[in-house]
């Protein structure tokens, strides 16, 4: 299985020389195996991903949640405008299909956007992603699970061939408060993509307001969790939009003191697993 990062930034996209190395687009991940493809989240990274897909496009998108940094790329996903495209879209939770369709339609309506969702000619099949209910698609088995985040968020465990990847963006976890079900699912994953937006000083309010309850983890807690669950590699994810490349590298260095196989997720990075 190959993982490719298309957007690694959190909250809002960022541009400029300070993010040139790691990238400024918001959450979007592509997983490929045996010629099949899954996409996780439709942050602004989705636009460039859409330009690379061979036609006709037939793919499945899973949404962690519907906060704007995870859906804003969808209006710019060019394959969705083609009638020969087939998309399966999994919205999080009970009634996730309806909530996802509504959210995508709302952001493509006045006063936000000039082109409606109905202008997208692709066949779109919406479905619910339900915690604990695995979805089999192509060679992939995808298991959604609940993560602590304001308004909720789903993590996804993806298994294909002999590789296992966990995508856990937008989650406020500490290693002391790791839900046992989450710990069980993450056990021994080959790659753990985990929210690490804040430093410990930011989280605890020594720099700016306390971030407790804002729904994100620290680089140190991410490293402790990776160690606790026996992950093979940790990718720090959902970088703060104001964070410079050098600052993210420093956070990864701190994480490596706890879990040596830690690195920042970087736009366009490809990782082969299994
Ligand atoms: Zn986010
Ligand atoms: Zn969020």
PDB file of C-alpha atoms and ligand atoms in Angstrom:
ATOM      1  CA  UNK A   1       0.000   0.000   0.000  1.00  0.00           C
ATOM      2  CA  UNK A   2       1.205   3.494  -0.809  1.00  0.00           C
ATOM      3  CA  UNK A   3       0.273   6.577   1.197  1.00  0.00           C
ATOM      4  CA  UNK A   4       0.596   9.990  -0.414  1.00  0.00           C
ATOM      5  CA  UNK A   5       0.017  13.233   1.430  1.00  0.00           C
ATOM      6  CA  UNK A   6      -1.729  16.003  -0.523  1.00  0.00           C
ATOM      7  CA  UNK A   7      -2.593  18.298   2.385  1.00  0.00           C
ATOM      8  CA  UNK A   8      -1.046  18.229   5.852  1.00  0.00           C
ATOM      9  CA  UNK A   9      -2.040  21.601   7.285  1.00  0.00           C
ATOM     10  CA  UNK A  10      -4.863  22.150   9.786  1.00  0.00           C
ATOM     11  CA  UNK A  11      -7.592  24.737  10.316  1.00  0.00           C
ATOM     12  CA  UNK A  12      -6.947  26.878   7.240  1.00  0.00           C
ATOM     13  CA  UNK A  13      -4.580  26.719   4.271  1.00  0.00           C
ATOM     14  CA  UNK A  14      -1.348  28.646   4.494  1.00  0.00           C
ATOM     15  CA  UNK A  15       1.075  29.888   1.878  1.00  0.00           C
ATOM     16  CA  UNK A  16       4.472  31.521   1.787  1.00  0.00           C
ATOM     17  CA  UNK A  17       8.109  30.660   2.160  1.00  0.00           C
ATOM     18  CA  UNK A  18       7.625  29.545   5.772  1.00  0.00           C
ATOM     19  CA  UNK A  19       5.516  26.550   4.645  1.00  0.00           C
ATOM     20  CA  UNK A  20       7.257  25.884   1.319  1.00  0.00           C
ATOM     21  CA  UNK A  21       8.859  22.622   2.431  1.00  0.00           C
ATOM     22  CA  UNK A  22       5.996  20.876   4.239  1.00  0.00           C
ATOM     23  CA  UNK A  23       3.166  22.476   2.263  1.00  0.00           C
ATOM     24  CA  UNK A  24       0.212  24.677   3.077  1.00  0.00           C
ATOM     25  CA  UNK A  25      -2.823  22.719   1.871  1.00  0.00           C
ATOM     26  CA  UNK A  26      -5.354  21.313   4.319  1.00  0.00           C
ATOM     27  CA  UNK A  27      -6.108  17.656   4.981  1.00  0.00           C
ATOM     28  CA  UNK A  28      -6.098  15.224   2.084  1.00  0.00           C
ATOM     29  CA  UNK A  29      -4.567  11.773   1.948  1.00  0.00           C
ATOM     30  CA  UNK A  30      -4.426   9.279  -0.923  1.00  0.00           C
ATOM     31  CA  UNK A  31      -3.986   5.545  -0.385  1.00  0.00           C
ATOM     32  CA  UNK A  32      -3.343   3.245  -3.335  1.00  0.00           C
ATOM     33  CA  UNK A  33      -2.974  -0.518  -3.575  1.00  0.00           C
ATOM     34  CA  UNK A  34      -3.156  -2.860  -6.564  1.00  0.00           C
ATOM     35  CA  UNK A  35      -4.447  -0.083  -8.838  1.00  0.00           C
ATOM     36  CA  UNK A  36      -7.233   0.903  -6.432  1.00  0.00           C
ATOM     37  CA  UNK A  37      -7.454   4.239  -4.678  1.00  0.00           C
ATOM     38  CA  UNK A  38      -8.993   5.749  -1.541  1.00  0.00           C
ATOM     39  CA  UNK A  39      -9.064   9.423  -0.613  1.00  0.00           C
ATOM     40  CA  UNK A  40      -9.382  10.657   2.954  1.00  0.00           C
ATOM     41  CA  UNK A  41     -10.775  14.151   3.438  1.00  0.00           C
ATOM     42  CA  UNK A  42     -11.335  16.869   0.879  1.00  0.00           C
ATOM     43  CA  UNK A  43      -9.200  19.689   2.216  1.00  0.00           C
ATOM     44  CA  UNK A  44      -7.563  22.048  -0.240  1.00  0.00           C
ATOM     45  CA  UNK A  45      -5.016  19.340  -1.104  1.00  0.00           C
ATOM     46  CA  UNK A  46      -7.766  17.561  -3.052  1.00  0.00           C
ATOM     47  CA  UNK A  47      -7.555  20.063  -5.935  1.00  0.00           C
ATOM     48  CA  UNK A  48      -4.051  19.031  -6.991  1.00  0.00           C
ATOM     49  CA  UNK A  49      -4.805  15.350  -6.388  1.00  0.00           C
ATOM     50  CA  UNK A  50      -7.737  15.642  -8.791  1.00  0.00           C
ATOM     51  CA  UNK A  51      -5.418  16.828 -11.551  1.00  0.00           C
ATOM     52  CA  UNK A  52      -3.373  13.626 -11.386  1.00  0.00           C
ATOM     53  CA  UNK A  53      -6.129  11.016 -11.592  1.00  0.00           C
ATOM     54  CA  UNK A  54      -6.401   8.946 -14.776  1.00  0.00           C
ATOM     55  CA  UNK A  55      -9.863   9.024 -16.391  1.00  0.00           C
ATOM     56  CA  UNK A  56     -12.406   7.665 -16.031  1.00  0.00           C
ATOM     57  CA  UNK A  57     -12.152   8.291 -12.288  1.00  0.00           C
ATOM     58  CA  UNK A  58     -13.737   5.687 -10.047  1.00  0.00           C
ATOM     59  CA  UNK A  59     -12.809   6.226  -6.436  1.00  0.00           C
ATOM     60  CA  UNK A  60     -13.998   6.330  -2.846  1.00  0.00           C
ATOM     61  CA  UNK A  61     -13.722   9.275  -0.465  1.00  0.00           C
ATOM     62  CA  UNK A  62     -14.001   8.995   3.309  1.00  0.00           C
ATOM     63  CA  UNK A  63     -14.582  12.111   5.404  1.00  0.00           C
ATOM     64  CA  UNK A  64     -13.268  12.332   8.978  1.00  0.00           C
ATOM     65  CA  UNK A  65     -15.713  15.146   9.757  1.00  0.00           C
ATOM     66  CA  UNK A  66     -17.147  18.186   8.030  1.00  0.00           C
ATOM     67  CA  UNK A  67     -15.117  21.070   9.450  1.00  0.00           C
ATOM     68  CA  UNK A  68     -14.213  23.390   6.602  1.00  0.00           C
ATOM     69  CA  UNK A  69     -10.531  22.470   6.381  1.00  0.00           C
ATOM     70  CA  UNK A  70     -11.713  18.942   5.469  1.00  0.00           C
ATOM     71  CA  UNK A  71     -14.272  19.825   2.773  1.00  0.00           C
ATOM     72  CA  UNK A  72     -13.065  23.058   1.141  1.00  0.00           C
ATOM     73  CA  UNK A  73     -11.192  21.334  -1.657  1.00  0.00           C
ATOM     74  CA  UNK A  74     -14.267  19.543  -2.988  1.00  0.00           C
ATOM     75  CA  UNK A  75     -15.596  22.384  -5.213  1.00  0.00           C
ATOM     76  CA  UNK A  76     -12.199  22.339  -6.944  1.00  0.00           C
ATOM     77  CA  UNK A  77     -12.072  18.563  -7.509  1.00  0.00           C
ATOM     78  CA  UNK A  78     -12.159  18.595 -11.316  1.00  0.00           C
ATOM     79  CA  UNK A  79     -13.119  14.899 -11.804  1.00  0.00           C
ATOM     80  CA  UNK A  80     -16.432  15.584 -10.030  1.00  0.00           C
ATOM     81  CA  UNK A  81     -17.496  17.731 -13.029  1.00  0.00           C
ATOM     82  CA  UNK A  82     -17.052  14.847 -15.504  1.00  0.00           C
ATOM     83  CA  UNK A  83     -20.042  12.591 -16.313  1.00  0.00           C
ATOM     84  CA  UNK A  84     -17.791   9.538 -16.623  1.00  0.00           C
ATOM     85  CA  UNK A  85     -16.637   9.842 -12.994  1.00  0.00           C
ATOM     86  CA  UNK A  86     -18.038   7.618 -10.260  1.00  0.00           C
ATOM     87  CA  UNK A  87     -17.511   8.691  -6.649  1.00  0.00           C
ATOM     88  CA  UNK A  88     -18.519   6.876  -3.491  1.00  0.00           C
ATOM     89  CA  UNK A  89     -18.548   9.358  -0.605  1.00  0.00           C
ATOM     90  CA  UNK A  90     -18.711   8.260   3.031  1.00  0.00           C
ATOM     91  CA  UNK A  91     -19.975  10.871   5.486  1.00  0.00           C
ATOM     92  CA  UNK A  92     -19.239  10.399   9.168  1.00  0.00           C
ATOM     93  CA  UNK A  93     -21.823   8.976  11.551  1.00  0.00           C
ATOM     94  CA  UNK A  94     -25.530   8.186  11.561  1.00  0.00           C
ATOM     95  CA  UNK A  95     -27.138   9.996   8.630  1.00  0.00           C
ATOM     96  CA  UNK A  96     -23.597  10.767   7.492  1.00  0.00           C
ATOM     97  CA  UNK A  97     -24.603  10.470   3.835  1.00  0.00           C
ATOM     98  CA  UNK A  98     -27.227  13.197   4.168  1.00  0.00           C
ATOM     99  CA  UNK A  99     -25.073  15.441   6.359  1.00  0.00           C
ATOM    100  CA  UNK A 100     -22.171  15.174   3.924  1.00  0.00           C
ATOM    101  CA  UNK A 101     -24.307  15.903   0.865  1.00  0.00           C
ATOM    102  CA  UNK A 102     -25.891  18.881   2.661  1.00  0.00           C
ATOM    103  CA  UNK A 103     -22.506  20.245   3.764  1.00  0.00           C
ATOM    104  CA  UNK A 104     -21.040  19.964   0.263  1.00  0.00           C
ATOM    105  CA  UNK A 105     -24.147  21.557  -1.258  1.00  0.00           C
ATOM    106  CA  UNK A 106     -24.163  24.397   1.283  1.00  0.00           C
ATOM    107  CA  UNK A 107     -20.578  25.396   0.676  1.00  0.00           C
ATOM    108  CA  UNK A 108     -21.355  25.459  -3.070  1.00  0.00           C
ATOM    109  CA  UNK A 109     -24.269  27.875  -2.701  1.00  0.00           C
ATOM    110  CA  UNK A 110     -24.675  31.660  -2.378  1.00  0.00           C
ATOM    111  CA  UNK A 111     -23.106  33.626  -0.782  1.00  0.00           C
ATOM    112  CA  UNK A 112     -20.175  31.203  -0.561  1.00  0.00           C
ATOM    113  CA  UNK A 113     -19.734  29.934  -4.110  1.00  0.00           C
ATOM    114  CA  UNK A 114     -21.145  30.543  -7.601  1.00  0.00           C
ATOM    115  CA  UNK A 115     -21.339  26.964  -8.911  1.00  0.00           C
ATOM    116  CA  UNK A 116     -23.836  24.558  -7.290  1.00  0.00           C
ATOM    117  CA  UNK A 117     -23.149  20.948  -6.350  1.00  0.00           C
ATOM    118  CA  UNK A 118     -25.711  19.980  -8.995  1.00  0.00           C
ATOM    119  CA  UNK A 119     -23.292  21.276 -11.670  1.00  0.00           C
ATOM    120  CA  UNK A 120     -21.023  18.374 -10.824  1.00  0.00           C
ATOM    121  CA  UNK A 121     -21.925  15.729 -13.396  1.00  0.00           C
ATOM    122  CA  UNK A 122     -20.233  12.756 -11.748  1.00  0.00           C
ATOM    123  CA  UNK A 123     -22.273   9.913 -10.388  1.00  0.00           C
ATOM    124  CA  UNK A 124     -22.045  10.357  -6.621  1.00  0.00           C
ATOM    125  CA  UNK A 125     -23.178   7.657  -4.219  1.00  0.00           C
ATOM    126  CA  UNK A 126     -23.321   8.879  -0.637  1.00  0.00           C
ATOM    127  CA  UNK A 127     -23.124   6.473   2.309  1.00  0.00           C
ATOM    128  CA  UNK A 128     -22.738   6.518   6.095  1.00  0.00           C
ATOM    129  CA  UNK A 129     -19.382   5.741   7.716  1.00  0.00           C
ATOM    130  CA  UNK A 130     -20.348   4.166  11.021  1.00  0.00           C
ATOM    131  CA  UNK A 131     -17.958   3.541  13.909  1.00  0.00           C
ATOM    132  CA  UNK A 132     -17.014  -0.119  14.146  1.00  0.00           C
ATOM    133  CA  UNK A 133     -18.635  -1.033  10.850  1.00  0.00           C
ATOM    134  CA  UNK A 134     -15.898  -1.941   8.383  1.00  0.00           C
ATOM    135  CA  UNK A 135     -16.281  -1.034   4.710  1.00  0.00           C
ATOM    136  CA  UNK A 136     -14.758  -3.388   2.135  1.00  0.00           C
ATOM    137  CA  UNK A 137     -13.869  -1.647  -1.097  1.00  0.00           C
ATOM    138  CA  UNK A 138     -11.518  -3.146  -3.680  1.00  0.00           C
ATOM    139  CA  UNK A 139      -8.538  -4.588  -1.796  1.00  0.00           C
ATOM    140  CA  UNK A 140      -9.128  -2.274   1.179  1.00  0.00           C
ATOM    141  CA  UNK A 141     -10.847  -2.888   4.485  1.00  0.00           C
ATOM    142  CA  UNK A 142     -11.654   0.447   6.158  1.00  0.00           C
ATOM    143  CA  UNK A 143     -12.775   0.571   9.790  1.00  0.00           C
ATOM    144  CA  UNK A 144     -14.106   3.891  11.113  1.00  0.00           C
ATOM    145  CA  UNK A 145     -13.807   4.688  14.809  1.00  0.00           C
ATOM    146  CA  UNK A 146     -14.791   7.636  16.988  1.00  0.00           C
ATOM    147  CA  UNK A 147     -12.259  10.230  18.088  1.00  0.00           C
ATOM    148  CA  UNK A 148     -12.697  12.958  20.704  1.00  0.00           C
ATOM    149  CA  UNK A 149     -13.128  16.279  18.838  1.00  0.00           C
ATOM    150  CA  UNK A 150     -15.754  19.077  19.063  1.00  0.00           C
ATOM    151  CA  UNK A 151     -18.803  17.912  16.986  1.00  0.00           C
ATOM    152  CA  UNK A 152     -17.047  14.548  16.648  1.00  0.00           C
ATOM    153  CA  UNK A 153     -14.568  13.098  14.207  1.00  0.00           C
ATOM    154  CA  UNK A 154     -13.883   9.651  12.793  1.00  0.00           C
ATOM    155  CA  UNK A 155     -10.506   7.989  12.616  1.00  0.00           C
ATOM    156  CA  UNK A 156      -9.981   5.309   9.972  1.00  0.00           C
ATOM    157  CA  UNK A 157      -7.972   2.122  10.101  1.00  0.00           C
ATOM    158  CA  UNK A 158      -7.145   0.947   6.577  1.00  0.00           C
ATOM    159  CA  UNK A 159      -5.895  -2.560   5.867  1.00  0.00           C
ATOM    160  CA  UNK A 160      -4.724  -3.810   2.471  1.00  0.00           C
ATOM    161  CA  UNK A 161      -2.314  -6.616   1.652  1.00  0.00           C
ATOM    162  CA  UNK A 162      -0.186  -6.933   4.776  1.00  0.00           C
ATOM    163  CA  UNK A 163      -0.136  -3.199   5.581  1.00  0.00           C
ATOM    164  CA  UNK A 164      -2.194  -1.246   8.115  1.00  0.00           C
ATOM    165  CA  UNK A 165      -2.489   2.543   8.236  1.00  0.00           C
ATOM    166  CA  UNK A 166      -4.418   4.658  10.733  1.00  0.00           C
ATOM    167  CA  UNK A 167      -5.597   8.151   9.814  1.00  0.00           C
ATOM    168  CA  UNK A 168      -6.396  10.156  12.950  1.00  0.00           C
ATOM    169  CA  UNK A 169      -6.681  13.834  12.204  1.00  0.00           C
ATOM    170  CA  UNK A 170      -8.490  16.313  14.421  1.00  0.00           C
ATOM    171  CA  UNK A 171      -8.391  14.546  17.716  1.00  0.00           C
ATOM    172  CA  UNK A 172      -7.626  15.665  21.236  1.00  0.00           C
ATOM    173  CA  UNK A 173      -5.806  12.713  22.754  1.00  0.00           C
ATOM    174  CA  UNK A 174      -3.335  12.443  25.543  1.00  0.00           C
ATOM    175  CA  UNK A 175      -1.548   9.212  26.212  1.00  0.00           C
ATOM    176  CA  UNK A 176      -3.181   9.129  29.651  1.00  0.00           C
ATOM    177  CA  UNK A 177      -6.621   9.414  28.007  1.00  0.00           C
ATOM    178  CA  UNK A 178      -6.392   7.081  25.043  1.00  0.00           C
ATOM    179  CA  UNK A 179      -9.774   5.325  24.686  1.00  0.00           C
ATOM    180  CA  UNK A 180      -9.176   1.573  24.933  1.00  0.00           C
ATOM    181  CA  UNK A 181     -11.050   0.906  21.681  1.00  0.00           C
ATOM    182  CA  UNK A 182      -8.801   3.384  19.843  1.00  0.00           C
ATOM    183  CA  UNK A 183      -5.699   1.847  21.415  1.00  0.00           C
ATOM    184  CA  UNK A 184      -6.822  -1.618  20.337  1.00  0.00           C
ATOM    185  CA  UNK A 185      -7.367  -0.551  16.709  1.00  0.00           C
ATOM    186  CA  UNK A 186      -4.070   1.320  16.482  1.00  0.00           C
ATOM    187  CA  UNK A 187      -2.021  -1.551  17.934  1.00  0.00           C
ATOM    188  CA  UNK A 188       0.985  -2.287  15.754  1.00  0.00           C
ATOM    189  CA  UNK A 189      -0.039  -0.152  12.751  1.00  0.00           C
ATOM    190  CA  UNK A 190       2.625   0.324  10.100  1.00  0.00           C
ATOM    191  CA  UNK A 191       1.875   4.041   9.855  1.00  0.00           C
ATOM    192  CA  UNK A 192       0.038   6.268  12.286  1.00  0.00           C
ATOM    193  CA  UNK A 193      -1.028   9.653  10.899  1.00  0.00           C
ATOM    194  CA  UNK A 194      -1.911  11.645  13.986  1.00  0.00           C
ATOM    195  CA  UNK A 195      -2.949  15.200  14.847  1.00  0.00           C
ATOM    196  CA  UNK A 196      -0.030  17.041  16.451  1.00  0.00           C
ATOM    197  CA  UNK A 197      -1.111  20.649  15.999  1.00  0.00           C
ATOM    198  CA  UNK A 198       0.124  22.102  19.267  1.00  0.00           C
ATOM    199  CA  UNK A 199       3.206  22.222  21.418  1.00  0.00           C
ATOM    200  CA  UNK A 200       2.745  21.281  25.052  1.00  0.00           C
ATOM    201  CA  UNK A 201       3.244  24.963  26.077  1.00  0.00           C
ATOM    202  CA  UNK A 202       0.511  26.104  23.685  1.00  0.00           C
ATOM    203  CA  UNK A 203      -1.859  23.354  24.781  1.00  0.00           C
ATOM    204  CA  UNK A 204      -1.452  24.114  28.455  1.00  0.00           C
ATOM    205  CA  UNK A 205      -1.749  27.890  28.005  1.00  0.00           C
ATOM    206  CA  UNK A 206       1.833  28.952  28.733  1.00  0.00           C
ATOM    207  CA  UNK A 207       1.937  30.442  25.213  1.00  0.00           C
ATOM    208  CA  UNK A 208      -1.352  32.160  24.328  1.00  0.00           C
ATOM    209  CA  UNK A 209      -4.726  30.914  25.552  1.00  0.00           C
ATOM    210  CA  UNK A 210      -5.055  27.325  26.736  1.00  0.00           C
ATOM    211  CA  UNK A 211      -6.012  25.002  23.875  1.00  0.00           C
ATOM    212  CA  UNK A 212      -7.630  22.401  26.126  1.00  0.00           C
ATOM    213  CA  UNK A 213     -10.980  21.497  24.541  1.00  0.00           C
ATOM    214  CA  UNK A 214     -10.080  22.868  21.103  1.00  0.00           C
ATOM    215  CA  UNK A 215      -9.894  19.333  19.729  1.00  0.00           C
ATOM    216  CA  UNK A 216      -6.220  18.828  18.899  1.00  0.00           C
ATOM    217  CA  UNK A 217      -3.239  16.954  20.285  1.00  0.00           C
ATOM    218  CA  UNK A 218       0.370  17.876  20.958  1.00  0.00           C
ATOM    219  CA  UNK A 219       3.468  16.513  19.271  1.00  0.00           C
ATOM    220  CA  UNK A 220       4.534  14.936  22.579  1.00  0.00           C
ATOM    221  CA  UNK A 221       1.230  13.186  23.170  1.00  0.00           C
ATOM    222  CA  UNK A 222       1.264  11.925  19.579  1.00  0.00           C
ATOM    223  CA  UNK A 223       4.703  10.411  20.204  1.00  0.00           C
ATOM    224  CA  UNK A 224       3.639   8.847  23.508  1.00  0.00           C
ATOM    225  CA  UNK A 225       0.593   7.307  21.794  1.00  0.00           C
ATOM    226  CA  UNK A 226       2.663   5.947  18.905  1.00  0.00           C
ATOM    227  CA  UNK A 227       4.972   4.314  21.437  1.00  0.00           C
ATOM    228  CA  UNK A 228       2.110   3.011  23.584  1.00  0.00           C
ATOM    229  CA  UNK A 229       0.324   1.316  20.668  1.00  0.00           C
ATOM    230  CA  UNK A 230       3.513  -0.055  19.102  1.00  0.00           C
ATOM    231  CA  UNK A 231       3.187   1.817  15.798  1.00  0.00           C
ATOM    232  CA  UNK A 232       6.069   1.407  13.353  1.00  0.00           C
ATOM    233  CA  UNK A 233       6.064   4.996  12.049  1.00  0.00           C
ATOM    234  CA  UNK A 234       4.419   8.209  13.199  1.00  0.00           C
ATOM    235  CA  UNK A 235       3.500  11.077  10.875  1.00  0.00           C
ATOM    236  CA  UNK A 236       2.746  14.295  12.741  1.00  0.00           C
ATOM    237  CA  UNK A 237      -0.245  15.821  10.965  1.00  0.00           C
ATOM    238  CA  UNK A 238      -2.586  18.866  10.912  1.00  0.00           C
ATOM    239  CA  UNK A 239       0.238  21.374  11.295  1.00  0.00           C
ATOM    240  CA  UNK A 240      -0.869  24.743  12.607  1.00  0.00           C
ATOM    241  CA  UNK A 241      -1.226  27.286   9.750  1.00  0.00           C
ATOM    242  CA  UNK A 242       1.127  29.721  11.486  1.00  0.00           C
ATOM    243  CA  UNK A 243       3.825  27.108  12.116  1.00  0.00           C
ATOM    244  CA  UNK A 244       6.989  27.448  10.046  1.00  0.00           C
ATOM    245  CA  UNK A 245       8.684  24.436   8.491  1.00  0.00           C
ATOM    246  CA  UNK A 246      11.555  24.860  10.954  1.00  0.00           C
ATOM    247  CA  UNK A 247       9.178  24.904  13.916  1.00  0.00           C
ATOM    248  CA  UNK A 248       7.458  21.718  12.735  1.00  0.00           C
ATOM    249  CA  UNK A 249      10.876  20.083  12.359  1.00  0.00           C
ATOM    250  CA  UNK A 250      11.673  21.103  15.945  1.00  0.00           C
ATOM    251  CA  UNK A 251       8.397  19.522  17.092  1.00  0.00           C
ATOM    252  CA  UNK A 252       9.324  16.330  15.243  1.00  0.00           C
ATOM    253  CA  UNK A 253      12.737  16.357  16.923  1.00  0.00           C
ATOM    254  CA  UNK A 254      11.031  16.595  20.319  1.00  0.00           C
ATOM    255  CA  UNK A 255       8.734  13.726  19.331  1.00  0.00           C
ATOM    256  CA  UNK A 256      11.719  11.571  18.310  1.00  0.00           C
ATOM    257  CA  UNK A 257      13.058  11.728  21.885  1.00  0.00           C
ATOM    258  CA  UNK A 258       9.934   9.738  22.839  1.00  0.00           C
ATOM    259  CA  UNK A 259       9.253   7.775  19.639  1.00  0.00           C
ATOM    260  CA  UNK A 260      12.262   7.679  17.280  1.00  0.00           C
ATOM    261  CA  UNK A 261      10.281   6.883  14.103  1.00  0.00           C
ATOM    262  CA  UNK A 262       8.485  10.269  14.164  1.00  0.00           C
ATOM    263  CA  UNK A 263       8.450  12.658  11.216  1.00  0.00           C
ATOM    264  CA  UNK A 264       6.276  15.509   9.988  1.00  0.00           C
ATOM    265  CA  UNK A 265       3.728  14.711   7.296  1.00  0.00           C
ATOM    266  CA  UNK A 266       4.842  16.577   4.165  1.00  0.00           C
ATOM    267  CA  UNK A 267       2.805  17.472   1.101  1.00  0.00           C
ATOM    268  CA  UNK A 268       3.603  15.204  -1.868  1.00  0.00           C
ATOM    269  CA  UNK A 269       5.453  12.722   0.311  1.00  0.00           C
ATOM    270  CA  UNK A 270       4.905   9.122  -0.724  1.00  0.00           C
ATOM    271  CA  UNK A 271       5.318   6.303   1.770  1.00  0.00           C
ATOM    272  CA  UNK A 272       5.402   2.636   0.733  1.00  0.00           C
ATOM    273  CA  UNK A 273       4.144   0.187   3.342  1.00  0.00           C
ATOM    274  CA  UNK A 274       4.039  -3.598   3.532  1.00  0.00           C
TER     275      UNK A 274
HETATM  276 ZN1  LIG B   1      -9.046  20.137  10.870  1.00  0.00          ZN
HETATM  277 ZN1  LIG B   2     -11.972  19.676  13.076  1.00  0.00          ZN
END
